[in-house]
Amino acid sequence: MVFQDDALFDFAANGPPALPPDGAYLDRDGVRVWFGDYGRGPAVILAHGGMGNAGNFGHQVPALLDAGYRVIAIDSRGHGRSDWDGGAFSYAQFADDALAILDHLGIERAALVGWSDGACTGLALAKAHPERVAGVFYFACNVDASGSRPFVMTDTIGRCLERHKKDYAALSPYPARFEAMSAALQVMQRTQPDYSRADLAAIDVPVTVAWAEADEFILPDHARYIARTIPGARLVELPDVTHFAPVQRPAQFNAAVLDFLDALAF
């Protein structure tokens, strides 16, 4: 039977399947950033969404390993097991952390699969260092403020938030700082990213823009605009899922990711 958790009851109660037990830290000017490095083959970075952690890709890691990819799953600074110095967040900073991990591992090029904030991280890395990025799977994120729906709390969003709080308390070196982290994250999200049409037209890596049919945060016309404006980009629409597709219907999400990766030249 194909796994489905559309309302996120299972995600809230149990979380996704656990990542492999291996993990390491890289010191970034006194901030330790956690990452897992699994398997062999062409390298794929998994970049999670805001307030989450790399474990949110627990349904994706086995599928990528089975398909012959090397997976680098990163806890963004201030998230999961990674440290935070209390400073402001930025997607450029998250991208620099990812690049430092690639350098540390001796990986010349990697694809990046990003979910929400993680998608913005991937595009920031592609803009700054296109020679290091084989492609970006850009799921569930905007490129400017016009792309976001007005926020409306739903039961599904509430269950996701419940899971994030549980994970933060269990994983973070600062388990009492979830609200402070969330507040700093929202400051970033209100002003970033802010890419012009010219910025998007200058992106020179393969991009697949994935949009969930019932995304609570991203407008459909905005996803189409991104795909039209980035040269050569593809638009993939995921039916019957929301902003949380990777944990709602992982088989559907994984199929789209593998289709994207299999077309790349690493």
mmCIF file of N, CA and C in Angstrom, residues 43-50 52-54 56-57 60 64 71-74 76 91 94-95 98 110-126 133-143 205-212 215 218 223 226 234 236 238 242-247 253-254 256-258 260-261 264:
data_model
loop_
_atom_site.group_PDB
_atom_site.id
_atom_site.type_symbol
_atom_site.label_atom_id
_atom_site.label_comp_id
_atom_site.label_asym_id
_atom_site.label_seq_id
_atom_site.Cartn_x
_atom_site.Cartn_y
_atom_site.Cartn_z
ATOM 1 N N ALA A 43 26.185 13.583 -6.225
ATOM 2 C CA ALA A 43 25.806 14.154 -4.930
ATOM 3 C C ALA A 43 24.538 14.993 -5.039
ATOM 4 N N VAL A 44 23.664 14.830 -4.051
ATOM 5 C CA VAL A 44 22.418 15.582 -3.960
ATOM 6 C C VAL A 44 22.316 16.166 -2.555
ATOM 7 N N ILE A 45 22.217 17.480 -2.471
ATOM 8 C CA ILE A 45 21.962 18.144 -1.190
ATOM 9 C C ILE A 45 20.460 18.213 -0.968
ATOM 10 N N LEU A 46 20.030 17.859 0.234
ATOM 11 C CA LEU A 46 18.640 18.033 0.642
ATOM 12 C C LEU A 46 18.566 19.201 1.614
ATOM 13 N N ALA A 47 17.803 20.235 1.238
ATOM 14 C CA ALA A 47 17.692 21.449 2.047
ATOM 15 C C ALA A 47 16.244 21.598 2.520
ATOM 16 N N HIS A 48 16.034 21.535 3.825
ATOM 17 C CA HIS A 48 14.692 21.489 4.409
ATOM 18 C C HIS A 48 14.071 22.878 4.522
ATOM 19 N N GLY A 49 12.823 22.904 4.938
ATOM 20 C CA GLY A 49 12.087 24.144 5.100
ATOM 21 C C GLY A 49 12.293 24.788 6.456
ATOM 22 N N GLY A 50 11.747 25.986 6.602
ATOM 23 C CA GLY A 50 11.896 26.751 7.823
ATOM 24 C C GLY A 50 11.291 26.053 9.033
ATOM 25 N N GLY A 52 12.127 23.382 10.307
ATOM 26 C CA GLY A 52 12.275 21.940 10.245
ATOM 27 C C GLY A 52 13.707 21.494 10.448
ATOM 28 N N ASN A 53 14.029 20.320 9.919
ATOM 29 C CA ASN A 53 15.374 19.773 10.021
ATOM 30 C C ASN A 53 15.550 18.725 8.937
ATOM 31 N N ALA A 54 16.763 18.231 8.772
ATOM 32 C CA ALA A 54 17.056 17.282 7.701
ATOM 33 C C ALA A 54 16.227 16.012 7.802
ATOM 34 N N ASN A 56 13.222 15.727 8.130
ATOM 35 C CA ASN A 56 11.968 15.839 7.399
ATOM 36 C C ASN A 56 12.035 15.153 6.038
ATOM 37 N N PHE A 57 13.244 14.851 5.572
ATOM 38 C CA PHE A 57 13.436 14.117 4.318
ATOM 39 C C PHE A 57 13.605 12.620 4.548
ATOM 40 N N GLN A 60 12.644 10.563 1.692
ATOM 41 C CA GLN A 60 13.366 10.794 0.441
ATOM 42 C C GLN A 60 14.755 10.129 0.432
ATOM 43 N N LEU A 64 16.531 8.004 -2.739
ATOM 44 C CA LEU A 64 17.690 8.519 -3.462
ATOM 45 C C LEU A 64 18.871 7.550 -3.382
ATOM 46 N N VAL A 71 23.726 11.308 -0.827
ATOM 47 C CA VAL A 71 22.819 12.284 -0.220
ATOM 48 C C VAL A 71 23.554 13.052 0.876
ATOM 49 N N ILE A 72 23.503 14.379 0.766
ATOM 50 C CA ILE A 72 24.028 15.265 1.804
ATOM 51 C C ILE A 72 22.818 15.995 2.400
ATOM 52 N N ALA A 73 22.425 15.613 3.601
ATOM 53 C CA ALA A 73 21.270 16.214 4.266
ATOM 54 C C ALA A 73 21.780 17.169 5.336
ATOM 55 N N ILE A 74 21.353 18.435 5.272
ATOM 56 C CA ILE A 74 21.909 19.481 6.130
ATOM 57 C C ILE A 74 20.828 20.044 7.047
ATOM 58 N N SER A 76 19.952 23.319 8.548
ATOM 59 C CA SER A 76 20.312 24.730 8.436
ATOM 60 C C SER A 76 20.682 25.289 9.809
ATOM 61 N N TYR A 91 19.267 33.573 3.260
ATOM 62 C CA TYR A 91 19.426 32.448 2.352
ATOM 63 C C TYR A 91 20.848 32.382 1.820
ATOM 64 N N PHE A 94 22.798 30.488 4.425
ATOM 65 C CA PHE A 94 22.536 29.059 4.338
ATOM 66 C C PHE A 94 23.262 28.450 3.135
ATOM 67 N N ALA A 95 23.263 29.182 2.005
ATOM 68 C CA ALA A 95 23.951 28.688 0.808
ATOM 69 C C ALA A 95 25.456 28.598 1.038
ATOM 70 N N ALA A 98 26.171 25.473 2.925
ATOM 71 C CA ALA A 98 26.108 24.296 2.056
ATOM 72 C C ALA A 98 27.354 24.182 1.194
ATOM 73 N N ALA A 110 27.053 19.410 -7.111
ATOM 74 C CA ALA A 110 25.927 18.683 -6.509
ATOM 75 C C ALA A 110 24.629 19.276 -7.027
ATOM 76 N N ALA A 111 23.614 18.443 -7.113
ATOM 77 C CA ALA A 111 22.257 18.936 -7.317
ATOM 78 C C ALA A 111 21.684 19.317 -5.963
ATOM 79 N N LEU A 112 20.699 20.195 -5.978
ATOM 80 C CA LEU A 112 20.086 20.593 -4.725
ATOM 81 C C LEU A 112 18.573 20.441 -4.819
ATOM 82 N N VAL A 113 18.029 19.670 -3.880
ATOM 83 C CA VAL A 113 16.587 19.500 -3.755
ATOM 84 C C VAL A 113 16.151 20.315 -2.550
ATOM 85 N N GLY A 114 15.395 21.383 -2.809
ATOM 86 C CA GLY A 114 15.007 22.291 -1.745
ATOM 87 C C GLY A 114 13.513 22.345 -1.543
ATOM 88 N N TRP A 115 13.128 22.383 -0.292
ATOM 89 C CA TRP A 115 11.719 22.451 0.110
ATOM 90 C C TRP A 115 11.512 23.761 0.849
ATOM 91 N N SER A 116 10.683 24.647 0.297
ATOM 92 C CA SER A 116 10.352 25.916 0.929
ATOM 93 C C SER A 116 11.623 26.738 1.143
ATOM 94 N N ASP A 117 11.983 27.096 2.382
ATOM 95 C CA ASP A 117 13.212 27.853 2.590
ATOM 96 C C ASP A 117 14.416 27.167 1.950
ATOM 97 N N GLY A 118 14.419 25.841 1.947
ATOM 98 C CA GLY A 118 15.522 25.112 1.327
ATOM 99 C C GLY A 118 15.616 25.342 -0.165
ATOM 100 N N ALA A 119 14.469 25.567 -0.822
ATOM 101 C CA ALA A 119 14.493 25.894 -2.248
ATOM 102 C C ALA A 119 15.169 27.237 -2.470
ATOM 103 N N CYS A 120 14.858 28.211 -1.605
ATOM 104 C CA CYS A 120 15.519 29.518 -1.699
ATOM 105 C C CYS A 120 17.025 29.388 -1.489
ATOM 106 N N THR A 121 17.423 28.520 -0.575
ATOM 107 C CA THR A 121 18.847 28.260 -0.369
ATOM 108 C C THR A 121 19.481 27.722 -1.636
ATOM 109 N N GLY A 122 18.802 26.795 -2.296
ATOM 110 C CA GLY A 122 19.338 26.224 -3.529
ATOM 111 C C GLY A 122 19.502 27.251 -4.621
ATOM 112 N N LEU A 123 18.512 28.135 -4.780
ATOM 113 C CA LEU A 123 18.612 29.146 -5.825
ATOM 114 C C LEU A 123 19.701 30.163 -5.497
ATOM 115 N N ALA A 124 19.858 30.491 -4.204
ATOM 116 C CA ALA A 124 20.943 31.394 -3.801
ATOM 117 C C ALA A 124 22.302 30.793 -4.128
ATOM 118 N N LEU A 125 22.453 29.493 -3.900
ATOM 119 C CA LEU A 125 23.715 28.830 -4.221
ATOM 120 C C LEU A 125 23.940 28.801 -5.730
ATOM 121 N N ALA A 126 22.875 28.546 -6.484
ATOM 122 C CA ALA A 126 23.005 28.503 -7.946
ATOM 123 C C ALA A 126 23.362 29.871 -8.510
ATOM 124 N N VAL A 133 26.761 23.792 -8.991
ATOM 125 C CA VAL A 133 25.380 23.315 -8.867
ATOM 126 C C VAL A 133 24.962 22.626 -10.165
ATOM 127 N N ALA A 134 24.650 21.327 -10.062
ATOM 128 C CA ALA A 134 24.208 20.575 -11.242
ATOM 129 C C ALA A 134 22.766 20.899 -11.604
ATOM 130 N N GLY A 135 21.978 21.360 -10.655
ATOM 131 C CA GLY A 135 20.589 21.713 -10.898
ATOM 132 C C GLY A 135 19.880 21.945 -9.578
ATOM 133 N N VAL A 136 18.718 22.604 -9.647
ATOM 134 C CA VAL A 136 17.932 22.914 -8.453
ATOM 135 C C VAL A 136 16.502 22.424 -8.658
ATOM 136 N N PHE A 137 16.028 21.608 -7.726
ATOM 137 C CA PHE A 137 14.621 21.233 -7.642
ATOM 138 C C PHE A 137 13.994 22.194 -6.661
ATOM 139 N N TYR A 138 13.172 23.109 -7.181
ATOM 140 C CA TYR A 138 12.701 24.265 -6.429
ATOM 141 C C TYR A 138 11.244 24.033 -6.053
ATOM 142 N N PHE A 139 11.034 23.523 -4.833
ATOM 143 C CA PHE A 139 9.689 23.157 -4.408
ATOM 144 C C PHE A 139 9.156 24.110 -3.347
ATOM 145 N N ALA A 140 7.988 24.697 -3.635
ATOM 146 C CA ALA A 140 7.168 25.375 -2.624
ATOM 147 C C ALA A 140 7.830 26.607 -2.036
ATOM 148 N N CYS A 141 8.308 27.490 -2.911
ATOM 149 C CA CYS A 141 8.855 28.744 -2.410
ATOM 150 C C CYS A 141 8.612 29.860 -3.417
ATOM 151 N N ASN A 142 8.623 31.085 -2.909
ATOM 152 C CA ASN A 142 8.478 32.266 -3.743
ATOM 153 C C ASN A 142 9.848 32.857 -4.048
ATOM 154 N N VAL A 143 9.882 33.811 -4.993
ATOM 155 C CA VAL A 143 11.121 34.531 -5.281
ATOM 156 C C VAL A 143 10.997 36.020 -4.973
ATOM 157 N N VAL A 205 21.613 27.381 -14.419
ATOM 158 C CA VAL A 205 21.644 25.953 -14.082
ATOM 159 C C VAL A 205 20.258 25.388 -14.373
ATOM 160 N N PRO A 206 20.147 24.078 -14.599
ATOM 161 C CA PRO A 206 18.821 23.490 -14.802
ATOM 162 C C PRO A 206 17.969 23.628 -13.531
ATOM 163 N N VAL A 207 16.736 24.051 -13.717
ATOM 164 C CA VAL A 207 15.820 24.243 -12.593
ATOM 165 C C VAL A 207 14.481 23.585 -12.925
ATOM 166 N N THR A 208 13.978 22.815 -11.992
ATOM 167 C CA THR A 208 12.595 22.353 -12.035
ATOM 168 C C THR A 208 11.835 23.039 -10.912
ATOM 169 N N VAL A 209 10.791 23.755 -11.276
ATOM 170 C CA VAL A 209 9.930 24.413 -10.308
ATOM 171 C C VAL A 209 8.761 23.473 -10.020
ATOM 172 N N ALA A 210 8.684 22.995 -8.790
ATOM 173 C CA ALA A 210 7.616 22.076 -8.402
ATOM 174 C C ALA A 210 6.616 22.835 -7.527
ATOM 175 N N TRP A 211 5.344 22.728 -7.900
ATOM 176 C CA TRP A 211 4.298 23.436 -7.174
ATOM 177 C C TRP A 211 3.204 22.464 -6.802
ATOM 178 N N ALA A 212 2.822 22.485 -5.532
ATOM 179 C CA ALA A 212 1.760 21.618 -5.041
ATOM 180 C C ALA A 212 0.399 22.252 -5.305
ATOM 181 N N ASP A 215 -1.039 24.162 -2.314
ATOM 182 C CA ASP A 215 -0.046 24.826 -1.459
ATOM 183 C C ASP A 215 -0.701 25.965 -0.667
ATOM 184 N N ILE A 218 2.099 29.391 -1.418
ATOM 185 C CA ILE A 218 2.609 29.895 -2.690
ATOM 186 C C ILE A 218 1.495 29.947 -3.739
ATOM 187 N N ALA A 223 4.424 30.396 -9.202
ATOM 188 C CA ALA A 223 5.251 29.252 -9.611
ATOM 189 C C ALA A 223 5.411 29.223 -11.123
ATOM 190 N N ILE A 226 7.944 31.876 -12.187
ATOM 191 C CA ILE A 226 9.336 31.461 -11.967
ATOM 192 C C ILE A 226 9.795 30.535 -13.098
ATOM 193 N N ARG A 234 11.639 23.993 -15.982
ATOM 194 C CA ARG A 234 10.437 23.181 -16.154
ATOM 195 C C ARG A 234 9.506 23.403 -14.969
ATOM 196 N N VAL A 236 6.591 21.532 -12.753
ATOM 197 C CA VAL A 236 5.950 20.265 -12.422
ATOM 198 C C VAL A 236 4.874 20.551 -11.380
ATOM 199 N N LEU A 238 2.174 19.102 -8.744
ATOM 200 C CA LEU A 238 1.931 17.907 -7.944
ATOM 201 C C LEU A 238 0.481 17.931 -7.464
ATOM 202 N N THR A 242 -0.158 19.471 -0.654
ATOM 203 C CA THR A 242 0.007 20.853 -0.224
ATOM 204 C C THR A 242 1.496 21.162 -0.083
ATOM 205 N N HIS A 243 1.779 22.209 0.682
ATOM 206 C CA HIS A 243 3.158 22.629 0.947
ATOM 207 C C HIS A 243 3.995 21.505 1.564
ATOM 208 N N PHE A 244 3.318 20.474 2.065
ATOM 209 C CA PHE A 244 3.992 19.415 2.813
ATOM 210 C C PHE A 244 4.058 18.104 2.030
ATOM 211 N N ALA A 245 4.085 18.203 0.721
ATOM 212 C CA ALA A 245 4.066 17.022 -0.153
ATOM 213 C C ALA A 245 5.115 15.966 0.182
ATOM 214 N N PRO A 246 6.358 16.324 0.558
ATOM 215 C CA PRO A 246 7.351 15.280 0.811
ATOM 216 C C PRO A 246 6.971 14.294 1.910
ATOM 217 N N VAL A 247 6.127 14.752 2.853
ATOM 218 C CA VAL A 247 5.687 13.837 3.915
ATOM 219 C C VAL A 247 4.238 13.411 3.752
ATOM 220 N N PHE A 253 6.140 12.668 -4.635
ATOM 221 C CA PHE A 253 7.213 13.662 -4.580
ATOM 222 C C PHE A 253 8.537 13.066 -5.045
ATOM 223 N N ASN A 254 8.851 11.861 -4.568
ATOM 224 C CA ASN A 254 10.113 11.224 -4.937
ATOM 225 C C ASN A 254 10.201 10.968 -6.435
ATOM 226 N N ALA A 256 8.938 12.759 -8.819
ATOM 227 C CA ALA A 256 9.260 14.025 -9.471
ATOM 228 C C ALA A 256 10.728 14.390 -9.275
ATOM 229 N N VAL A 257 11.237 14.162 -8.063
ATOM 230 C CA VAL A 257 12.641 14.451 -7.788
ATOM 231 C C VAL A 257 13.560 13.570 -8.634
ATOM 232 N N LEU A 258 13.276 12.286 -8.692
ATOM 233 C CA LEU A 258 14.141 11.371 -9.451
ATOM 234 C C LEU A 258 14.074 11.660 -10.936
ATOM 235 N N PHE A 260 13.719 14.604 -12.221
ATOM 236 C CA PHE A 260 14.594 15.772 -12.334
ATOM 237 C C PHE A 260 16.063 15.381 -12.298
ATOM 238 N N LEU A 261 16.445 14.577 -11.300
ATOM 239 C CA LEU A 261 17.854 14.211 -11.135
ATOM 240 C C LEU A 261 18.370 13.362 -12.293
ATOM 241 N N LEU A 264 19.870 15.204 -15.271
ATOM 242 C CA LEU A 264 21.003 16.116 -15.089
ATOM 243 C C LEU A 264 22.312 15.493 -15.558
#
